[in-house]
Structure formats: structure tokens, C-alpha cells
mmCIF file with all atom_site columns, C-alpha atoms in Angstrom:
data_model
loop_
_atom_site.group_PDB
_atom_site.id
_atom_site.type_symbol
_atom_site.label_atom_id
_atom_site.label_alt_id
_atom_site.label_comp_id
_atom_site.label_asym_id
_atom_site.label_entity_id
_atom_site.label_seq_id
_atom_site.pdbx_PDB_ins_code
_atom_site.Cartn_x
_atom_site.Cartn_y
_atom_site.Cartn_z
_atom_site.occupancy
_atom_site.B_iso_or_equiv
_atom_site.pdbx_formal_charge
_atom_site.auth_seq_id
_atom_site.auth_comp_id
_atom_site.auth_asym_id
_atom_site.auth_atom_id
_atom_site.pdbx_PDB_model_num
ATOM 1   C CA . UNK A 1 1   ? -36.699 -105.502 20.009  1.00 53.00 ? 1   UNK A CA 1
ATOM 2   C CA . UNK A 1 2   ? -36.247 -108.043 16.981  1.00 56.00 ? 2   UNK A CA 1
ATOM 3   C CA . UNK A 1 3   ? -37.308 -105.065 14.702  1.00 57.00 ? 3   UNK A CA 1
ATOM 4   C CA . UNK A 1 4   ? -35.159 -102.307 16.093  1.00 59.00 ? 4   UNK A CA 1
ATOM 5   C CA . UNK A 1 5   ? -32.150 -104.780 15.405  1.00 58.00 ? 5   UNK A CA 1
ATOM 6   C CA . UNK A 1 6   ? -32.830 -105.683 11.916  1.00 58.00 ? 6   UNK A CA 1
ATOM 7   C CA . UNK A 1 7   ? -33.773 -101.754 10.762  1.00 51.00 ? 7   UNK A CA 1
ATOM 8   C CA . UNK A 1 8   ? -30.385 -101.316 12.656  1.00 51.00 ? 8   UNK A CA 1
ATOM 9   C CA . UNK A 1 9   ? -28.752 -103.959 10.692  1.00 54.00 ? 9   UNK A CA 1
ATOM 10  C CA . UNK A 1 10  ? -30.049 -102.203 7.449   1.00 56.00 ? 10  UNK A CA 1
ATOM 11  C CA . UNK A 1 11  ? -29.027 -98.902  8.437   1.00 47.00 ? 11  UNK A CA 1
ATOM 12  C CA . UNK A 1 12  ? -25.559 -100.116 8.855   1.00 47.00 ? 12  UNK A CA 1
ATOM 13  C CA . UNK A 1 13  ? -25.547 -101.864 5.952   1.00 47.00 ? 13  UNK A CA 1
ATOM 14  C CA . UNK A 1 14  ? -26.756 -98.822  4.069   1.00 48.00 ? 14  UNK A CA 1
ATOM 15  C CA . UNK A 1 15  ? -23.603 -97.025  5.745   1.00 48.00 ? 15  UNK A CA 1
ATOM 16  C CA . UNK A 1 16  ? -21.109 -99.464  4.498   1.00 44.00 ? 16  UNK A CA 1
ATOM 17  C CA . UNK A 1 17  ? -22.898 -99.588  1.018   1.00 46.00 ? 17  UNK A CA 1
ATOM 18  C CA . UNK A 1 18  ? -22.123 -95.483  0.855   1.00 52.00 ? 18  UNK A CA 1
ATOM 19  C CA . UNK A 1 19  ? -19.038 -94.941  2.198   1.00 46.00 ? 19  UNK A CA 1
ATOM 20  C CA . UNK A 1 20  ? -17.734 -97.904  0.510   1.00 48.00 ? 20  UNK A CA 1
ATOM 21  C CA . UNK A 1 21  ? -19.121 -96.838  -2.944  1.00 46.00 ? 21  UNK A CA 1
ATOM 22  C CA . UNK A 1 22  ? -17.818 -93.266  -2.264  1.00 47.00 ? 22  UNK A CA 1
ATOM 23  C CA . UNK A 1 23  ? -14.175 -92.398  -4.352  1.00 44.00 ? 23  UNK A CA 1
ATOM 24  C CA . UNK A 1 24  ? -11.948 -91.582  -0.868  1.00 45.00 ? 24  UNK A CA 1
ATOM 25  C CA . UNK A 1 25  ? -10.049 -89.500  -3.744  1.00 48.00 ? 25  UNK A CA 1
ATOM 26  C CA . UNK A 1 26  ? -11.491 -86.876  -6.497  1.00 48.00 ? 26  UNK A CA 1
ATOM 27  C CA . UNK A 1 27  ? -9.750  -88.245  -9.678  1.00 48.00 ? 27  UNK A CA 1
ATOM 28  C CA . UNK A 1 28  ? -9.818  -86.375  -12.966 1.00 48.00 ? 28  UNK A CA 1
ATOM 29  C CA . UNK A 1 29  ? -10.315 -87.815  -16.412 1.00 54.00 ? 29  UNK A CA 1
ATOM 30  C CA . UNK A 1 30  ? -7.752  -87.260  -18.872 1.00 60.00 ? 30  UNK A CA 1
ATOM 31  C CA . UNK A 1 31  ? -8.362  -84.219  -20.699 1.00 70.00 ? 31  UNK A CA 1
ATOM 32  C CA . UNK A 1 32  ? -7.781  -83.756  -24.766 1.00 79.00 ? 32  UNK A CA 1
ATOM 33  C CA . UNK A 1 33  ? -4.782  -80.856  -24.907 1.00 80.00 ? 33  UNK A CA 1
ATOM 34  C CA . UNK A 1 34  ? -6.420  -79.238  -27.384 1.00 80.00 ? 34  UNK A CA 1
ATOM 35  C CA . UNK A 1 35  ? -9.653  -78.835  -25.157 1.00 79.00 ? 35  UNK A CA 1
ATOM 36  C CA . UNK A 1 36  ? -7.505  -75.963  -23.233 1.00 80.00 ? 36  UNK A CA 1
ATOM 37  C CA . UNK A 1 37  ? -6.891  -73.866  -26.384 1.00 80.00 ? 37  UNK A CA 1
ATOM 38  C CA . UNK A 1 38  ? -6.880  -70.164  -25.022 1.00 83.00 ? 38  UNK A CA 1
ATOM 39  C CA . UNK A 1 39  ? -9.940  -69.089  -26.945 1.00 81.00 ? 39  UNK A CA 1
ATOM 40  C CA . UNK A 1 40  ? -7.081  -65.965  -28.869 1.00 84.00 ? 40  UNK A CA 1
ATOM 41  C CA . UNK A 1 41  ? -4.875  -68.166  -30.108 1.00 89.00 ? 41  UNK A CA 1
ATOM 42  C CA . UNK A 1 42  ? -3.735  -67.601  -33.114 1.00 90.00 ? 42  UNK A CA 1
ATOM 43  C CA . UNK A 1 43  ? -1.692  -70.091  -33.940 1.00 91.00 ? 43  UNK A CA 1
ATOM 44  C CA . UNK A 1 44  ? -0.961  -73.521  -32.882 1.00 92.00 ? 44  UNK A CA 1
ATOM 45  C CA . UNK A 1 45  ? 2.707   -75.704  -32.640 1.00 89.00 ? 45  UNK A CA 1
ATOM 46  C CA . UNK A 1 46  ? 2.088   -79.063  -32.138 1.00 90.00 ? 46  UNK A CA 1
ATOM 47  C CA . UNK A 1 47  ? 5.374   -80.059  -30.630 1.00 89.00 ? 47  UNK A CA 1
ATOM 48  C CA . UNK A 1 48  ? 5.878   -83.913  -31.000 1.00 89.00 ? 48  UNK A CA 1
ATOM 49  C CA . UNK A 1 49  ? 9.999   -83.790  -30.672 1.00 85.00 ? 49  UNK A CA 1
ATOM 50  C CA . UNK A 1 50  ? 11.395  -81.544  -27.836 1.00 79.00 ? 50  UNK A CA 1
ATOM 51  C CA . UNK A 1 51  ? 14.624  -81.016  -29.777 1.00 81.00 ? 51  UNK A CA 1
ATOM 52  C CA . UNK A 1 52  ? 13.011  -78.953  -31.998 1.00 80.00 ? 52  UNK A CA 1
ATOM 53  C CA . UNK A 1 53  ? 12.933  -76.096  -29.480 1.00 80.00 ? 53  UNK A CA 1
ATOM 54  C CA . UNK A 1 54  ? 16.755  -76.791  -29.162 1.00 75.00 ? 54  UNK A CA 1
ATOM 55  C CA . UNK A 1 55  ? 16.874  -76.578  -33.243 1.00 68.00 ? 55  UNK A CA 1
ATOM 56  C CA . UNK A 1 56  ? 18.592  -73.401  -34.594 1.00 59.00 ? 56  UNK A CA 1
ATOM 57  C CA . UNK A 1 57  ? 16.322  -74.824  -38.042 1.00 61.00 ? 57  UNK A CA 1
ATOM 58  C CA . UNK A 1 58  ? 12.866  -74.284  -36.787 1.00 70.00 ? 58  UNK A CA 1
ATOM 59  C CA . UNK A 1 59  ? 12.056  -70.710  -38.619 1.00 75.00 ? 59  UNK A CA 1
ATOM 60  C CA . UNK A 1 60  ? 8.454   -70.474  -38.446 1.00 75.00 ? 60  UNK A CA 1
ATOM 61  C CA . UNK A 1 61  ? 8.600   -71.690  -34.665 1.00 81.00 ? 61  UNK A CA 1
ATOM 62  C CA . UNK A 1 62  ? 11.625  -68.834  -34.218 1.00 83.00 ? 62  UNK A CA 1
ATOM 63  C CA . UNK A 1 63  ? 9.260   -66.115  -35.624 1.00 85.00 ? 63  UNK A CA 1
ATOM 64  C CA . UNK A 1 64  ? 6.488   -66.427  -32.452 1.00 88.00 ? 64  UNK A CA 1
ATOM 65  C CA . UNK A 1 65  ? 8.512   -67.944  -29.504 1.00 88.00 ? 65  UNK A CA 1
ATOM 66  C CA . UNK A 1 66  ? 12.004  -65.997  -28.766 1.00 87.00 ? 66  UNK A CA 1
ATOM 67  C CA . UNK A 1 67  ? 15.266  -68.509  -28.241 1.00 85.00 ? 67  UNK A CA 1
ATOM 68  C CA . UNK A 1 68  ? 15.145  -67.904  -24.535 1.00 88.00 ? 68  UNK A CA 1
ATOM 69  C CA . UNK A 1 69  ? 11.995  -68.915  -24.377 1.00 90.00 ? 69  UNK A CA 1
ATOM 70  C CA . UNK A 1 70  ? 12.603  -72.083  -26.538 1.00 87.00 ? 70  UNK A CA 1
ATOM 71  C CA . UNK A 1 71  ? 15.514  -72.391  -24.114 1.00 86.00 ? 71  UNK A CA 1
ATOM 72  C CA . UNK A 1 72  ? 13.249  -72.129  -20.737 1.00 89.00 ? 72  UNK A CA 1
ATOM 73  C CA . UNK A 1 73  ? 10.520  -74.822  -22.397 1.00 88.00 ? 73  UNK A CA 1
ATOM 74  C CA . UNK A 1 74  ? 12.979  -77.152  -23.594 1.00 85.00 ? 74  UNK A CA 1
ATOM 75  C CA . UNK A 1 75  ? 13.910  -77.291  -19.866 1.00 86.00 ? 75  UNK A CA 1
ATOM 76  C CA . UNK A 1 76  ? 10.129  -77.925  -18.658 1.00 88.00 ? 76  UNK A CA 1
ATOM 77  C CA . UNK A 1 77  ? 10.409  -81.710  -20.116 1.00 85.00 ? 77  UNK A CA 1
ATOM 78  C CA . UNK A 1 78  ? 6.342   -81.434  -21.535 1.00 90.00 ? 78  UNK A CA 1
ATOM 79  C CA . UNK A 1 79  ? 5.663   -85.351  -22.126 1.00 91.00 ? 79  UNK A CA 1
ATOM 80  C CA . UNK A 1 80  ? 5.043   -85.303  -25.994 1.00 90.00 ? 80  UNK A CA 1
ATOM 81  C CA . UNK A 1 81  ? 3.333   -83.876  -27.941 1.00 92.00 ? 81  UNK A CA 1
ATOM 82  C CA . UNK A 1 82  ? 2.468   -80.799  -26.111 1.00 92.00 ? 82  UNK A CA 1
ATOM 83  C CA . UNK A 1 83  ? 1.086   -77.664  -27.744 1.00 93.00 ? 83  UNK A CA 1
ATOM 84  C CA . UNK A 1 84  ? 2.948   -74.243  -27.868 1.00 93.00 ? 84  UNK A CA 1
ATOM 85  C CA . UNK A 1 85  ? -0.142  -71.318  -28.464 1.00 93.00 ? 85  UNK A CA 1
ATOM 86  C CA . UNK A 1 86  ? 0.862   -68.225  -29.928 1.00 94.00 ? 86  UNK A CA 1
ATOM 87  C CA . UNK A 1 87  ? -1.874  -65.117  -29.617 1.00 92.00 ? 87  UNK A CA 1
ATOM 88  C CA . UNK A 1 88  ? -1.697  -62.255  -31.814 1.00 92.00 ? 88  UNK A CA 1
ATOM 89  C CA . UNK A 1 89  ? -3.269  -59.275  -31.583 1.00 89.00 ? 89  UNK A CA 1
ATOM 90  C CA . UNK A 1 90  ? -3.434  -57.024  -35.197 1.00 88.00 ? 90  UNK A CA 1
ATOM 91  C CA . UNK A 1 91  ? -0.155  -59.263  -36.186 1.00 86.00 ? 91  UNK A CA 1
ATOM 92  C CA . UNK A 1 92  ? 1.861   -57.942  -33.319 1.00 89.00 ? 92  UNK A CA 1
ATOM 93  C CA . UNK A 1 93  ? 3.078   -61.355  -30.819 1.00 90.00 ? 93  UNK A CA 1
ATOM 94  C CA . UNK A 1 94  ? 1.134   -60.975  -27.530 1.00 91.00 ? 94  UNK A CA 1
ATOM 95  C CA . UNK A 1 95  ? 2.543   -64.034  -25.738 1.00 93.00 ? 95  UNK A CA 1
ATOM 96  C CA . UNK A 1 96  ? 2.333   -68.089  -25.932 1.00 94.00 ? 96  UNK A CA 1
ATOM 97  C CA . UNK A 1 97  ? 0.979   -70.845  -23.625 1.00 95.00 ? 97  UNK A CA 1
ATOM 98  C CA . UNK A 1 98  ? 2.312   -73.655  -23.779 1.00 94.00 ? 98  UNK A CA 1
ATOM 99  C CA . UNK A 1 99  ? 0.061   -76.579  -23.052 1.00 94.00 ? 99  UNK A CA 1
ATOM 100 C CA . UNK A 1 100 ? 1.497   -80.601  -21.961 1.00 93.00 ? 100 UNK A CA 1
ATOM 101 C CA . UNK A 1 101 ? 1.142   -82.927  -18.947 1.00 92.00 ? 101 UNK A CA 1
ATOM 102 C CA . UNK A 1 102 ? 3.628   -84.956  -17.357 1.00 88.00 ? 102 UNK A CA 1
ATOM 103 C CA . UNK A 1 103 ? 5.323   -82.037  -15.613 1.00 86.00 ? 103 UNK A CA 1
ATOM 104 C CA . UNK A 1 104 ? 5.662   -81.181  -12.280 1.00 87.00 ? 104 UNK A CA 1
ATOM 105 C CA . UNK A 1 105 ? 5.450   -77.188  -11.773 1.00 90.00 ? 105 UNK A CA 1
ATOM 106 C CA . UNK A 1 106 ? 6.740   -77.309  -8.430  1.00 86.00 ? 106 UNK A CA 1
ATOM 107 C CA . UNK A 1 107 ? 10.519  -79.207  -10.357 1.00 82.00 ? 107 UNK A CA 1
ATOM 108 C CA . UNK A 1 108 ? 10.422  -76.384  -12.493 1.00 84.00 ? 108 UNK A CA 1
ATOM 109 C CA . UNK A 1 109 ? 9.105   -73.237  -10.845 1.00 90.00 ? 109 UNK A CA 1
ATOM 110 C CA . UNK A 1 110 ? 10.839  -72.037  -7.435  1.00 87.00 ? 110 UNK A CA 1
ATOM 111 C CA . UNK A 1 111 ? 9.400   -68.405  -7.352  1.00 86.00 ? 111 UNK A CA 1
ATOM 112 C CA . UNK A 1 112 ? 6.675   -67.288  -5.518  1.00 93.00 ? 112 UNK A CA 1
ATOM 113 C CA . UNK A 1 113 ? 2.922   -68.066  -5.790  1.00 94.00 ? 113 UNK A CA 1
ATOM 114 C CA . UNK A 1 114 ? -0.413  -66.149  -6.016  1.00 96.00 ? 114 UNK A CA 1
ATOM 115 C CA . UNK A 1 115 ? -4.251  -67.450  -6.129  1.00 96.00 ? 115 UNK A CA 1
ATOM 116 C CA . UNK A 1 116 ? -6.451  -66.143  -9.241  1.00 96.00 ? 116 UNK A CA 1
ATOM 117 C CA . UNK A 1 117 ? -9.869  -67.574  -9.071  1.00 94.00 ? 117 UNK A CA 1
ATOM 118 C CA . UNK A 1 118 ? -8.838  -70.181  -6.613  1.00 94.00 ? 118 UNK A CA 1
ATOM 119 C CA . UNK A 1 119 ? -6.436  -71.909  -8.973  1.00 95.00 ? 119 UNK A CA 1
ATOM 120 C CA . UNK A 1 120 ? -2.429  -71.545  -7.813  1.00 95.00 ? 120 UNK A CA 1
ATOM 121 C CA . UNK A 1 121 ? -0.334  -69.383  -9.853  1.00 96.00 ? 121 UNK A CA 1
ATOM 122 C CA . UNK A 1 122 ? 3.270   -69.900  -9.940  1.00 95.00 ? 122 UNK A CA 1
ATOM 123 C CA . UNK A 1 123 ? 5.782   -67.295  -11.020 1.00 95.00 ? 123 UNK A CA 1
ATOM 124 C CA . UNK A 1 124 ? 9.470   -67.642  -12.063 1.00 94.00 ? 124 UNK A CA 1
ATOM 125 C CA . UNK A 1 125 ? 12.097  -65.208  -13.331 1.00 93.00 ? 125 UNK A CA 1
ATOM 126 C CA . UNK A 1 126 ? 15.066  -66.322  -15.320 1.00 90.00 ? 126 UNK A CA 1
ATOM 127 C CA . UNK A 1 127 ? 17.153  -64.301  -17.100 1.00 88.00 ? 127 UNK A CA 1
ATOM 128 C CA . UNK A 1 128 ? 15.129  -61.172  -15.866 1.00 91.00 ? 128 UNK A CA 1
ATOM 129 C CA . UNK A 1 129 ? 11.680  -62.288  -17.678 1.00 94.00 ? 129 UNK A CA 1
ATOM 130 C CA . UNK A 1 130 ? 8.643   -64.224  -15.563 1.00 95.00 ? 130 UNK A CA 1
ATOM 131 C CA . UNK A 1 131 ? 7.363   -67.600  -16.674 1.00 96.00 ? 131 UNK A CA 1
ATOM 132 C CA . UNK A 1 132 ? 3.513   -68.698  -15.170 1.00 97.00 ? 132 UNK A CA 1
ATOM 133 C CA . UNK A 1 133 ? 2.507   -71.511  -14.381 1.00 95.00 ? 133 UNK A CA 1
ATOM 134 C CA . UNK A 1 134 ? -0.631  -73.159  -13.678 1.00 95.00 ? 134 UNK A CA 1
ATOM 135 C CA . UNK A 1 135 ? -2.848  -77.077  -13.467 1.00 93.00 ? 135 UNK A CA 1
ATOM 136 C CA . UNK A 1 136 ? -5.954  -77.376  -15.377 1.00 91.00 ? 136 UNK A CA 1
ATOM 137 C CA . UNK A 1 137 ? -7.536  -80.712  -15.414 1.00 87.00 ? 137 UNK A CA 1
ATOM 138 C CA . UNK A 1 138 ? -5.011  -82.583  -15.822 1.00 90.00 ? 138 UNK A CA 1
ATOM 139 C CA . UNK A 1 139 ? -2.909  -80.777  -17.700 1.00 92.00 ? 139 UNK A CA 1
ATOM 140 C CA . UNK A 1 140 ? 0.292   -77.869  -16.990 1.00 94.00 ? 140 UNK A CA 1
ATOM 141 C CA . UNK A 1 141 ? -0.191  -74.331  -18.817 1.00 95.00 ? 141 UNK A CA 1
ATOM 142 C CA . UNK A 1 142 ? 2.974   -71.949  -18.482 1.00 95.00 ? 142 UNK A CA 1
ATOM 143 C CA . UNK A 1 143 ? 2.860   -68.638  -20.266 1.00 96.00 ? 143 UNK A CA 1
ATOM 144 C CA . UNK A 1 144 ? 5.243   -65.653  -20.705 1.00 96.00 ? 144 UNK A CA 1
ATOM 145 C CA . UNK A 1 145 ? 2.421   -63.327  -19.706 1.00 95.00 ? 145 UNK A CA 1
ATOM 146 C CA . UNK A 1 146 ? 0.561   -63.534  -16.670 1.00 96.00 ? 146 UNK A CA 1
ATOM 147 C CA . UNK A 1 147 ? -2.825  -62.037  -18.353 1.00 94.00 ? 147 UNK A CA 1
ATOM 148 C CA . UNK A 1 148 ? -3.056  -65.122  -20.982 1.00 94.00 ? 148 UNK A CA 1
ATOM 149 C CA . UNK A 1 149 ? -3.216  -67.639  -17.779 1.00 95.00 ? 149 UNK A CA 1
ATOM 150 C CA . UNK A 1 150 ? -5.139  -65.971  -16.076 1.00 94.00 ? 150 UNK A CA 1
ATOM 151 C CA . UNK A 1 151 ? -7.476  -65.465  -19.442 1.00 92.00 ? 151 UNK A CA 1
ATOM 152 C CA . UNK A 1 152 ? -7.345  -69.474  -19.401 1.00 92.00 ? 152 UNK A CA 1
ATOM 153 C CA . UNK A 1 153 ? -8.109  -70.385  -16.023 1.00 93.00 ? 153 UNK A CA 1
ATOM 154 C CA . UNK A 1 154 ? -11.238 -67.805  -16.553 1.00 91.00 ? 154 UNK A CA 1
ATOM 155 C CA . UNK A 1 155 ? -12.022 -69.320  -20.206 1.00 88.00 ? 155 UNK A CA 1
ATOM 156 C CA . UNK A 1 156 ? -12.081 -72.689  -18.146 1.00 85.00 ? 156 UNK A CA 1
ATOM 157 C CA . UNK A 1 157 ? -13.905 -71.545  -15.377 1.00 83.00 ? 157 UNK A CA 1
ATOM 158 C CA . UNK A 1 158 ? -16.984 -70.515  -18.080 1.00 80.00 ? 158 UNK A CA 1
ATOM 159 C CA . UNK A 1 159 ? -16.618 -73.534  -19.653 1.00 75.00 ? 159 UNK A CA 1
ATOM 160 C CA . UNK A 1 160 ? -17.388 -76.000  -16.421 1.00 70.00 ? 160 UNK A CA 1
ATOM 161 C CA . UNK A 1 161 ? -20.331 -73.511  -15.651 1.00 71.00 ? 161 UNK A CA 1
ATOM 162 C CA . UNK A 1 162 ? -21.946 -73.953  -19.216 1.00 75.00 ? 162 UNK A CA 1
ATOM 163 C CA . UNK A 1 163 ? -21.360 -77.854  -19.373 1.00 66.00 ? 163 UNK A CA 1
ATOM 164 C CA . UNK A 1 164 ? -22.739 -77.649  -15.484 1.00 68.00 ? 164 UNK A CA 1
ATOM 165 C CA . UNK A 1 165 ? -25.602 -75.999  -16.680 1.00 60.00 ? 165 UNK A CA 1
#
């Protein structure tokens, strides 16, 4: 009887040991912005002042990102710096991602939503053109075309499974 009590004593010290080690959340470690580069960019903005979307000045940042979409990522409110990616394809502008943390999709998006490879999607229209959205790590990634985030979440994906493996 003494025995059954003190292997029962262990077990439920063992128990409390687990649980109590166990995170009751899964947190996630800072990631570097760069580290979510889609893999065709072509070039990179590294935007440490937001008012430079708002700057009539900024040629070389007017020749890959149109005004209205300065205009829409001036309103996201990135935390800075955030990166704007620009992916060209024989010279021609294919689209941007823009890359930065500290924003909320859900404050900025209000359209619908769709699941790619089990990461949420979020759409929005303004001025008759659609915006993306999506969380990686840590990090928001909103694009003018819904093939580059998609491209990223799958360029992600690959990643985790190499460093898994």
C-alpha cells in the first residue's frame, strides 16, 4: 500500500512537472523582414519614413508602385521600416509585396476572406483594384496581386519543410 502511494505521488508529480513546463500558448519568435523576401523580387524599398509614400519627390519609388497604391500603404500604418518588394518579369512591373509588422489586417481589410494552404487570405477593393493580405510569422504581407501571396505563403511553406528536415 506504502508503494502504490509513493509511485502515485511520483506520477503526479511527473504530471505537474509537464503540464506546468508546457507553453499554454504557441508563441513565435520575431522574424528578420528580410527573411520573407518573395524569392522574384526584383527590387527592394526599404521604407524607414512613411511620408515618403505621401511624397510627390520619391521618383524611383513612383516608377514601381502607382500613387494609389502609395496612397492605400500609407494608410496600412507598417511600424518602420517595412519593406516594399517590387517583381519584374523581362522589365515589365508584375506587382509588389509589401512586407512590416505592427499591423492589424483585420483594421485595414473589411472584404472577404479565402484559405490558400491553410493560411487566411484577406481581400479588399478600393478604388476598383484588390489589395491581399496575409500573416507570416510574425509579420503582415499585402500585395496588389493575389498570385505573389500566394507565391509567398508557398515559398514559406518550402522553407519550414527544408529547415524541418
Amino acid at each position: 500500500m506504502r508503494i502504490s502511494r509513493i509511485f502515485l505521488s511520483i506520477l503526479v508529480l511527473l504530471f505537474v512537472f509537464i503540464t506546468s513546463s508546457c507553453e499554454s500558448g504557441k508563441t513565435v519568435a520575431p522574424s528578420n523582414t528580410y527573411d520573407i523576401i518573395p524569392t522574384e523580387t526584383s527590387v527592394v524599398f526599404e521604407i524607414k519614413h512613411r511620408d515618403i509614400l505621401k511624397d510627390h519627390n520619391s521618383l524611383l519609388l513612383d516608377k514601381y508602385v502607382q500613387k494609389g497604391d502609395q496612397n492605400f500603404l500609407s494608410k496600412v500604418q507598417f511600424k518602420t521600416p517595412f519593406l516594399i518588394n517590387i517583381l519584374l518579369n523581362n522589365s515589365k512591373l508584375q506587382g509588389f509585396v509589401a512586407v512590416g509588422s505592427g499591423v492589424s489586417i483585420d483594421s485595414v481589410f473589411n472584404g472577404t476572406s479565402y484559405e490558400y494552404q491553410g493560411k487566411k487570405i484577406t481581400v479588399e477593393t478600393q478604388q476598383n483594384k484588390k489589395y491581399y493580405a496575409t500573416k507570416l510569422l510574425d509579420k503582415t504581407l499585402i500585395s496588389n496581386q493575389k498570385l505573389l501571396i500566394e507565391n509567398c505563403i508557398r515559398d514559406q511553406e518550402n522553407l519550414s519543410k527544408i529547415s524541418k528536415s
